Amino acid sequence: MPGLDEVSDIKSDGLKTAARHPVPKGEPILEMRALQKKYGAVEALKPASITFLSGEIHAIVGENGAGKSTLIKLLTGVIRRTSGEVYWCGKPVQLDNPHEAIARGINAVHQEVVLCPHLSVAANMFLGDEMKSAGLMRKRAMTEAAQSVLDDLGFNLPAAATLGSLTIGQQQLVATARAAMRGTQFLIFDEPTAYLTRQESAQLFRLIRRLQGEGVTIVYISHRMEEVFELADRVSVLRDGTHVGTRRIGETNDAELITLMINRTIEQIYHKEHFPAGEVIVETRGLSGPGFEDVSLTVRAGEIVGLYGLIGAGRSEFALGLYGRHASTAGEVYWQGRKVKIANERTAMDLGIALAPESRRDQGLCLNLPIGLNINLPVFSRLTRGLTINRQKEIENADRQIRDLKIKTPSRRVLASAMSGGNQQKIVIGKWLSHGAKLFIFDEPTVGVDVGTKAEIYRLFARLLENGAGIILISSYLPEVYELSDRLHVFRRGRLVASHDYRAASHEEVLTQAIGV
Amino acid sequence: MSAETVDSGAGPAPRKGVSILFGLTLLGLLLFLWLLLGLATNSFWTPNNISNLLRQGAMTAILAVGQTFVIITAGIDLSVGAVVGFTSVIVAWLLAAGVPLWIAIILTLAFGVLIGAFHAFGIVRMGLPPFIITLATLTSLRGIGLLITNGSTISITNEAFTNFSRADFLGVPSLFWMVIVVAIPAYVFLHLSRFGRYLFAVGSNSEAARLSGVNVHRTIYLAYILSSTCAAFVGLLLASRIGIGNATQAEGWELQAIASSVIGGTSLFGAVGSVHGPLLGAFILATINNGANLLNVNSFWQRIITGVLIIVIVYFDQLRRRGAR
């Protein structure tokens, strides 16, 4: 087998973890003692003391703005602490810049991949640490070595392919493999599965366990309880910047963690109210367009229509097609019984369709603009009198949405980029509530959103339905669409392949239809 | 943090306050330069020199305002200098052909509109990067201007037209009044109207703007047309000031305009900018050139000083932005 030598080569100088073993398994490797971070008067992290044991998988859970990202940034040296101490292998350390953290073997894999999309997978894996001979890069050797690492990890990925040609999920796996190759002893995952399919998540979990087996300490941040219970040895809970407790996974359960996180019991996260189905709002007949084919479905007032499928199955493409973002190539759309042609987004909005798109960063928000501007963007023409915008109305509208949706911000002038995932999603929703619509399309509304905000969003769905709207809910997270949809449609390869009434099919059945075995 | 903190002033610095503060810093810099030059030279605070300074800065200021609209959409307009030269030829040629003055002015401005529409067409319909399409018109417009004049210049004999640039109104040069004539509607457009908000939205994330019902194509047309029309307007002012139409005039003014805009706090990544910023930027540059002349500094040094100033000001602006996080 070619490449095997190369692998052992990498292992000896790449996977430095096993060799170093600074602390025996089960002993504290990193200790936070009253670690605190303040931004001005705001205490993002109140003095917190958490001990991470060598070789454990330590989950961290908490709501929006609970201080999870602050904690990661402190440990990876991205921001400096206000007070407190960090002990690494028993010695106090500064961790005031990212280089120090990396040199000590502390690394993070972020939710959104930060690599070079135009370079090959292999080039990305070796970025900054290229194999050289006589000052020239050994491109073929790197590709082969990267390939054997990927094969070895059980990822079915081509090392020579351009990174950008992979799905976000696959890119995430590459990022993890890259971190694994670099002598990491302490690896933080920040909601890594947010954009992954089930199979990709399973691969990632295998990789995490394998790293643990090699002595790496894993910190795993997630909103998905079932992942925490599947993976972690211990779990720490943050709430409002306070560390409220650490539990061994065997000694706790879903309900206790949720209670700790939000300080109130949620008997039902999936808040479902049934309303009598009203008139048909929209009906598509054999609608086709880029990425989807021959889709026929109806949405009635007062019902949630769920679209489930793997990423790339054509659900989002169908939503964009219905919204007029892409021209449809065949089929018809009937809006409240009347045949319509939706040529662009404005037509869709004027009919009464609202779309909260799949990616908040790429499609949903103008991140470097204020929250207020984002909320008002669809309604500026309504706020305009004569030549200029009515300032008073503009301010009132933004503030009303911020208040009603409980967006956690000191002001409407704060940039959207400063908000956490859940609050960003609320901004996107606020935009459409201020515009108003008959049909709301929510595409992955709870990706990167914590349990508390999720529950708020689901309650909001019920409010919309009560007011006579219909909802199309798109999700890759089966329990969500399964529990909430009055009617569930399964997509596979751009086609609608199956439809079920509320809870009529089992999870397994739906999943099988989505994967198509 | 809880929902009750909504109305408190804590947290990240509000954007508007910061932008006013930055504007005041620039104004402070400008006044400081004026004070310094007043102390260092006898001739700076003379009516003659001040008028001269206002005239010098006026044309760059108008170009910079137009340029800022384009930069806010995350684009760039490299053609403005060439448009100034080209439109000076057009107005001279029209006047020489006996076209009445006001028609000549309207036609010249219409050329500006056409050129801007062409840029937007290239960007929106042909998918060309703004840098490329405006670079292409930069060189071709100079070529067309030279073809029209056969490489020479066209003299303007209309005295009403040429006297305008030398005239004063209420003791202030008419050229400076033109800055105000442009700046006030520009301010209303950018900061008070919805189209201004759309420019920022398109520059920040055009896909999000589009999915929110913003007509992105129309917004891009608007930005480039405004930039070219400002440039055509400056072409008129320049022709009036030098009394000729010459396609090689205003060489490098596009860089002056971009520099003024950037000094004024506009971000080349889009979605950050104002109307007052580039105006101050343009007059800071004009003051440096004027001061360097008065102090007998070699004009080659002026270019170097301008370059250093761009780096320093934009660096401090970057620090401020990072500090705000």
mmCIF file of N, CA and C in Angstrom, chain A residues 39 42 240 320 323 325 345-346 349 355 357 360-370 373 377-378 380-381 384 387-389 391 394 402 407-411 413-415 418 431-432, chain B residues 1-3 5-17 188 191-195 197-198 200-215 269-272 325:
data_model
loop_
_atom_site.group_PDB
_atom_site.id
_atom_site.type_symbol
_atom_site.label_atom_id
_atom_site.label_comp_id
_atom_site.label_asym_id
_atom_site.label_seq_id
_atom_site.Cartn_x
_atom_site.Cartn_y
_atom_site.Cartn_z
ATOM 1 N N TYR A 39 -17.037 43.262 29.245
ATOM 2 C CA TYR A 39 -16.945 44.234 28.148
ATOM 3 C C TYR A 39 -17.560 45.513 28.695
ATOM 4 N N VAL A 42 -20.668 45.344 30.972
ATOM 5 C CA VAL A 42 -21.371 44.074 30.795
ATOM 6 C C VAL A 42 -20.454 42.913 31.154
ATOM 7 N N ASP A 240 -26.640 32.890 31.503
ATOM 8 C CA ASP A 240 -26.427 34.316 31.709
ATOM 9 C C ASP A 240 -25.020 34.631 32.203
ATOM 10 N N LEU A 320 -36.729 28.813 -2.595
ATOM 11 C CA LEU A 320 -36.254 29.979 -3.347
ATOM 12 C C LEU A 320 -37.017 30.121 -4.656
ATOM 13 N N TYR A 323 -40.333 31.560 -3.984
ATOM 14 C CA TYR A 323 -40.181 32.946 -3.559
ATOM 15 C C TYR A 323 -39.757 33.856 -4.723
ATOM 16 N N ARG A 325 -36.862 33.764 -6.373
ATOM 17 C CA ARG A 325 -35.431 34.057 -6.459
ATOM 18 C C ARG A 325 -34.856 33.473 -7.740
ATOM 19 N N GLU A 345 -38.602 38.451 -6.200
ATOM 20 C CA GLU A 345 -38.839 38.451 -4.754
ATOM 21 C C GLU A 345 -39.926 39.456 -4.386
ATOM 22 N N ARG A 346 -39.890 40.606 -5.068
ATOM 23 C CA ARG A 346 -40.849 41.661 -4.730
ATOM 24 C C ARG A 346 -42.289 41.167 -4.960
ATOM 25 N N MET A 349 -43.244 38.939 -2.145
ATOM 26 C CA MET A 349 -43.523 39.707 -0.929
ATOM 27 C C MET A 349 -44.874 40.396 -1.022
ATOM 28 N N LEU A 355 -39.757 34.904 3.473
ATOM 29 C CA LEU A 355 -38.766 33.828 3.494
ATOM 30 C C LEU A 355 -37.661 34.153 4.495
ATOM 31 N N PRO A 357 -34.358 32.762 5.104
ATOM 32 C CA PRO A 357 -33.562 31.809 4.323
ATOM 33 C C PRO A 357 -32.631 30.942 5.162
ATOM 34 N N ARG A 360 -28.181 32.488 7.595
ATOM 35 C CA ARG A 360 -28.327 33.859 8.100
ATOM 36 C C ARG A 360 -27.193 34.722 7.594
ATOM 37 N N ARG A 361 -25.995 34.150 7.553
ATOM 38 C CA ARG A 361 -24.814 34.928 7.195
ATOM 39 C C ARG A 361 -24.832 35.315 5.717
ATOM 40 N N ASP A 362 -25.183 34.366 4.845
ATOM 41 C CA ASP A 362 -25.089 34.635 3.414
ATOM 42 C C ASP A 362 -26.369 35.204 2.813
ATOM 43 N N GLN A 363 -27.522 34.879 3.389
ATOM 44 C CA GLN A 363 -28.765 35.287 2.740
ATOM 45 C C GLN A 363 -29.693 36.088 3.636
ATOM 46 N N GLY A 364 -29.522 35.941 4.934
ATOM 47 C CA GLY A 364 -30.529 36.482 5.840
ATOM 48 C C GLY A 364 -30.266 37.893 6.309
ATOM 49 N N LEU A 365 -28.999 38.224 6.580
ATOM 50 C CA LEU A 365 -28.710 39.472 7.265
ATOM 51 C C LEU A 365 -27.610 40.266 6.579
ATOM 52 N N CYS A 366 -27.705 41.592 6.731
ATOM 53 C CA CYS A 366 -26.582 42.456 6.412
ATOM 54 C C CYS A 366 -25.810 42.589 7.723
ATOM 55 N N LEU A 367 -24.792 41.731 7.885
ATOM 56 C CA LEU A 367 -24.184 41.583 9.205
ATOM 57 C C LEU A 367 -23.510 42.842 9.713
ATOM 58 N N ASN A 368 -22.853 43.607 8.810
ATOM 59 C CA ASN A 368 -22.158 44.784 9.320
ATOM 60 C C ASN A 368 -23.029 46.040 9.305
ATOM 61 N N LEU A 369 -24.322 45.836 9.334
ATOM 62 C CA LEU A 369 -25.235 46.976 9.471
ATOM 63 C C LEU A 369 -26.048 46.803 10.759
ATOM 64 N N PRO A 370 -26.622 47.915 11.243
ATOM 65 C CA PRO A 370 -27.336 47.857 12.512
ATOM 66 C C PRO A 370 -28.555 46.937 12.464
ATOM 67 N N LEU A 373 -31.688 48.625 10.903
ATOM 68 C CA LEU A 373 -31.754 48.679 9.443
ATOM 69 C C LEU A 373 -32.166 47.325 8.884
ATOM 70 N N LEU A 377 -35.543 46.675 6.611
ATOM 71 C CA LEU A 377 -35.188 46.584 5.183
ATOM 72 C C LEU A 377 -36.366 46.274 4.262
ATOM 73 N N PRO A 378 -37.268 45.330 4.593
ATOM 74 C CA PRO A 378 -38.368 45.062 3.652
ATOM 75 C C PRO A 378 -39.445 46.144 3.656
ATOM 76 N N PHE A 380 -39.000 49.709 4.098
ATOM 77 C CA PHE A 380 -38.610 51.117 3.964
ATOM 78 C C PHE A 380 -39.557 51.903 3.068
ATOM 79 N N SER A 381 -40.079 51.233 2.021
ATOM 80 C CA SER A 381 -40.973 51.991 1.149
ATOM 81 C C SER A 381 -42.228 52.420 1.916
ATOM 82 N N THR A 384 -41.506 55.453 4.147
ATOM 83 C CA THR A 384 -41.118 56.669 3.455
ATOM 84 C C THR A 384 -42.324 57.572 3.242
ATOM 85 N N LEU A 387 -39.904 62.282 0.082
ATOM 86 C CA LEU A 387 -38.564 61.854 -0.302
ATOM 87 C C LEU A 387 -37.855 61.083 0.799
ATOM 88 N N THR A 388 -38.230 61.382 2.035
ATOM 89 C CA THR A 388 -37.405 60.865 3.120
ATOM 90 C C THR A 388 -38.161 59.861 3.987
ATOM 91 N N ILE A 389 -37.367 59.125 4.762
ATOM 92 C CA ILE A 389 -37.922 58.140 5.671
ATOM 93 C C ILE A 389 -38.446 58.846 6.911
ATOM 94 N N ARG A 391 -38.359 59.103 10.345
ATOM 95 C CA ARG A 391 -37.424 58.615 11.364
ATOM 96 C C ARG A 391 -38.155 57.985 12.542
ATOM 97 N N GLU A 394 -39.523 54.674 11.759
ATOM 98 C CA GLU A 394 -38.417 53.738 11.566
ATOM 99 C C GLU A 394 -37.943 53.219 12.927
ATOM 100 N N ILE A 402 -37.718 44.442 18.388
ATOM 101 C CA ILE A 402 -36.699 44.065 19.364
ATOM 102 C C ILE A 402 -37.374 43.709 20.691
ATOM 103 N N ILE A 407 -35.187 40.426 21.553
ATOM 104 C CA ILE A 407 -33.824 40.389 21.011
ATOM 105 C C ILE A 407 -32.914 41.050 22.037
ATOM 106 N N LYS A 408 -31.888 40.308 22.463
ATOM 107 C CA LYS A 408 -31.046 40.819 23.546
ATOM 108 C C LYS A 408 -30.003 41.773 23.003
ATOM 109 N N THR A 409 -30.338 43.050 22.984
ATOM 110 C CA THR A 409 -29.388 44.054 22.513
ATOM 111 C C THR A 409 -29.623 45.347 23.276
ATOM 112 N N PRO A 410 -28.546 46.088 23.547
ATOM 113 C CA PRO A 410 -28.732 47.362 24.226
ATOM 114 C C PRO A 410 -29.420 48.399 23.331
ATOM 115 N N SER A 411 -29.332 48.223 22.024
ATOM 116 C CA SER A 411 -29.865 49.252 21.139
ATOM 117 C C SER A 411 -30.085 48.697 19.746
ATOM 118 N N ARG A 413 -29.089 50.115 17.258
ATOM 119 C CA ARG A 413 -27.947 50.561 16.455
ATOM 120 C C ARG A 413 -26.792 49.571 16.470
ATOM 121 N N VAL A 414 -26.842 48.584 17.350
ATOM 122 C CA VAL A 414 -25.780 47.576 17.398
ATOM 123 C C VAL A 414 -25.771 46.791 16.090
ATOM 124 N N LEU A 415 -24.568 46.452 15.613
ATOM 125 C CA LEU A 415 -24.472 45.713 14.360
ATOM 126 C C LEU A 415 -24.989 44.281 14.538
ATOM 127 N N ALA A 418 -22.795 41.441 15.907
ATOM 128 C CA ALA A 418 -22.460 41.312 17.326
ATOM 129 C C ALA A 418 -23.436 40.390 18.061
ATOM 130 N N LYS A 431 -37.840 41.032 10.782
ATOM 131 C CA LYS A 431 -37.949 41.643 9.469
ATOM 132 C C LYS A 431 -39.280 41.271 8.828
ATOM 133 N N TRP A 432 -39.656 39.989 8.936
ATOM 134 C CA TRP A 432 -40.859 39.532 8.239
ATOM 135 C C TRP A 432 -42.119 39.776 9.040
ATOM 136 N N MET B 1 -27.411 39.602 30.702
ATOM 137 C CA MET B 1 -28.203 40.721 30.202
ATOM 138 C C MET B 1 -29.647 40.311 30.029
ATOM 139 N N SER B 2 -30.549 41.134 30.359
ATOM 140 C CA SER B 2 -31.952 40.779 30.204
ATOM 141 C C SER B 2 -32.602 41.766 29.249
ATOM 142 N N ALA B 3 -33.851 41.494 28.951
ATOM 143 C CA ALA B 3 -34.551 42.314 27.975
ATOM 144 C C ALA B 3 -34.733 43.750 28.477
ATOM 145 N N THR B 5 -32.618 45.719 29.507
ATOM 146 C CA THR B 5 -31.506 46.610 29.198
ATOM 147 C C THR B 5 -31.640 47.254 27.825
ATOM 148 N N VAL B 6 -32.749 46.982 27.152
ATOM 149 C CA VAL B 6 -32.911 47.457 25.781
ATOM 150 C C VAL B 6 -32.645 48.944 25.630
ATOM 151 N N ASP B 7 -33.089 49.730 26.589
ATOM 152 C CA ASP B 7 -32.959 51.159 26.400
ATOM 153 C C ASP B 7 -31.720 51.780 27.042
ATOM 154 N N SER B 8 -30.930 50.969 27.742
ATOM 155 C CA SER B 8 -29.728 51.543 28.336
ATOM 156 C C SER B 8 -28.664 51.721 27.256
ATOM 157 N N GLY B 9 -27.697 52.535 27.549
ATOM 158 C CA GLY B 9 -26.686 52.832 26.528
ATOM 159 C C GLY B 9 -25.509 51.881 26.573
ATOM 160 N N ALA B 10 -25.583 50.808 27.374
ATOM 161 C CA ALA B 10 -24.430 49.931 27.536
ATOM 162 C C ALA B 10 -24.191 49.094 26.280
ATOM 163 N N GLY B 11 -23.095 48.364 26.305
ATOM 164 C CA GLY B 11 -22.822 47.440 25.211
ATOM 165 C C GLY B 11 -22.007 48.090 24.116
ATOM 166 N N PRO B 12 -21.947 47.432 22.941
ATOM 167 C CA PRO B 12 -21.133 47.943 21.853
ATOM 168 C C PRO B 12 -21.525 49.371 21.491
ATOM 169 N N ALA B 13 -20.545 50.143 21.113
ATOM 170 C CA ALA B 13 -20.792 51.558 20.830
ATOM 171 C C ALA B 13 -21.777 51.709 19.697
ATOM 172 N N PRO B 14 -22.814 52.511 19.884
ATOM 173 C CA PRO B 14 -23.756 52.728 18.807
ATOM 174 C C PRO B 14 -23.054 53.361 17.608
ATOM 175 N N ARG B 15 -23.452 52.948 16.450
ATOM 176 C CA ARG B 15 -22.796 53.279 15.219
ATOM 177 C C ARG B 15 -22.859 54.760 14.910
ATOM 178 N N LYS B 16 -24.011 55.350 15.141
ATOM 179 C CA LYS B 16 -24.181 56.731 14.738
ATOM 180 C C LYS B 16 -23.258 57.640 15.539
ATOM 181 N N GLY B 17 -23.202 57.399 16.861
ATOM 182 C CA GLY B 17 -22.350 58.207 17.716
ATOM 183 C C GLY B 17 -20.906 58.153 17.259
ATOM 184 N N VAL B 188 -29.381 64.140 1.830
ATOM 185 C CA VAL B 188 -30.775 63.689 1.928
ATOM 186 C C VAL B 188 -30.908 62.290 1.332
ATOM 187 N N HIS B 191 -28.600 59.625 3.608
ATOM 188 C CA HIS B 191 -28.881 59.438 5.033
ATOM 189 C C HIS B 191 -30.358 59.504 5.401
ATOM 190 N N LEU B 192 -31.161 60.111 4.550
ATOM 191 C CA LEU B 192 -32.557 60.284 4.936
ATOM 192 C C LEU B 192 -33.536 59.497 4.071
ATOM 193 N N SER B 193 -33.104 59.072 2.880
ATOM 194 C CA SER B 193 -34.064 58.379 2.016
ATOM 195 C C SER B 193 -33.837 56.871 2.053
ATOM 196 N N ARG B 194 -34.835 56.130 1.597
ATOM 197 C CA ARG B 194 -34.689 54.670 1.626
ATOM 198 C C ARG B 194 -33.633 54.191 0.643
ATOM 199 N N PHE B 195 -33.413 54.973 -0.446
ATOM 200 C CA PHE B 195 -32.407 54.530 -1.419
ATOM 201 C C PHE B 195 -31.024 54.491 -0.786
ATOM 202 N N ARG B 197 -30.437 53.748 2.353
ATOM 203 C CA ARG B 197 -30.400 52.510 3.130
ATOM 204 C C ARG B 197 -30.133 51.316 2.205
ATOM 205 N N TYR B 198 -30.743 51.355 1.021
ATOM 206 C CA TYR B 198 -30.548 50.246 0.076
ATOM 207 C C TYR B 198 -29.088 50.157 -0.372
ATOM 208 N N PHE B 200 -26.448 50.887 1.374
ATOM 209 C CA PHE B 200 -25.724 50.212 2.456
ATOM 210 C C PHE B 200 -26.047 48.717 2.468
ATOM 211 N N ALA B 201 -27.328 48.385 2.306
ATOM 212 C CA ALA B 201 -27.732 46.978 2.366
ATOM 213 C C ALA B 201 -27.076 46.178 1.240
ATOM 214 N N VAL B 202 -27.061 46.749 0.030
ATOM 215 C CA VAL B 202 -26.460 46.049 -1.106
ATOM 216 C C VAL B 202 -24.958 45.872 -0.879
ATOM 217 N N GLY B 203 -24.320 46.911 -0.311
ATOM 218 C CA GLY B 203 -22.886 46.811 -0.051
ATOM 219 C C GLY B 203 -22.565 45.815 1.045
ATOM 220 N N SER B 204 -23.488 45.639 1.977
ATOM 221 C CA SER B 204 -23.235 44.721 3.082
ATOM 222 C C SER B 204 -23.484 43.278 2.666
ATOM 223 N N ASN B 205 -24.628 43.017 2.042
ATOM 224 C CA ASN B 205 -24.940 41.653 1.623
ATOM 225 C C ASN B 205 -26.028 41.738 0.563
ATOM 226 N N SER B 206 -25.620 41.673 -0.709
ATOM 227 C CA SER B 206 -26.587 41.928 -1.764
ATOM 228 C C SER B 206 -27.638 40.831 -1.836
ATOM 229 N N GLU B 207 -27.264 39.599 -1.446
ATOM 230 C CA GLU B 207 -28.236 38.511 -1.492
ATOM 231 C C GLU B 207 -29.327 38.737 -0.438
ATOM 232 N N ALA B 208 -28.905 39.126 0.775
ATOM 233 C CA ALA B 208 -29.880 39.395 1.832
ATOM 234 C C ALA B 208 -30.778 40.561 1.432
ATOM 235 N N ALA B 209 -30.178 41.587 0.814
ATOM 236 C CA ALA B 209 -30.964 42.743 0.380
ATOM 237 C C ALA B 209 -32.000 42.298 -0.643
ATOM 238 N N ARG B 210 -31.548 41.470 -1.577
ATOM 239 C CA ARG B 210 -32.428 41.004 -2.627
ATOM 240 C C ARG B 210 -33.599 40.194 -2.072
ATOM 241 N N LEU B 211 -33.288 39.285 -1.142
ATOM 242 C CA LEU B 211 -34.340 38.462 -0.554
ATOM 243 C C LEU B 211 -35.264 39.285 0.347
ATOM 244 N N SER B 212 -34.834 40.508 0.712
ATOM 245 C CA SER B 212 -35.708 41.395 1.482
ATOM 246 C C SER B 212 -36.484 42.334 0.570
ATOM 247 N N GLY B 213 -36.441 42.072 -0.729
ATOM 248 C CA GLY B 213 -37.245 42.847 -1.649
ATOM 249 C C GLY B 213 -36.575 44.092 -2.189
ATOM 250 N N VAL B 214 -35.281 44.272 -1.907
ATOM 251 C CA VAL B 214 -34.564 45.424 -2.465
ATOM 252 C C VAL B 214 -34.229 45.118 -3.925
ATOM 253 N N ASN B 215 -34.493 46.090 -4.805
ATOM 254 C CA ASN B 215 -34.130 45.912 -6.203
ATOM 255 C C ASN B 215 -32.638 46.206 -6.347
ATOM 256 N N PHE B 269 -14.623 47.912 1.667
ATOM 257 C CA PHE B 269 -15.381 46.651 1.681
ATOM 258 C C PHE B 269 -16.875 46.898 1.603
ATOM 259 N N GLY B 270 -17.271 48.172 1.567
ATOM 260 C CA GLY B 270 -18.681 48.491 1.409
ATOM 261 C C GLY B 270 -19.406 48.682 2.723
ATOM 262 N N ALA B 271 -20.603 49.261 2.607
ATOM 263 C CA ALA B 271 -21.556 49.385 3.714
ATOM 264 C C ALA B 271 -21.140 50.353 4.821
ATOM 265 N N VAL B 272 -20.029 51.062 4.652
ATOM 266 C CA VAL B 272 -19.642 52.076 5.636
ATOM 267 C C VAL B 272 -19.287 53.349 4.883
ATOM 268 N N ARG B 325 -15.179 46.730 19.081
ATOM 269 C CA ARG B 325 -15.724 45.377 19.291
ATOM 270 C C ARG B 325 -15.707 45.005 20.738
#
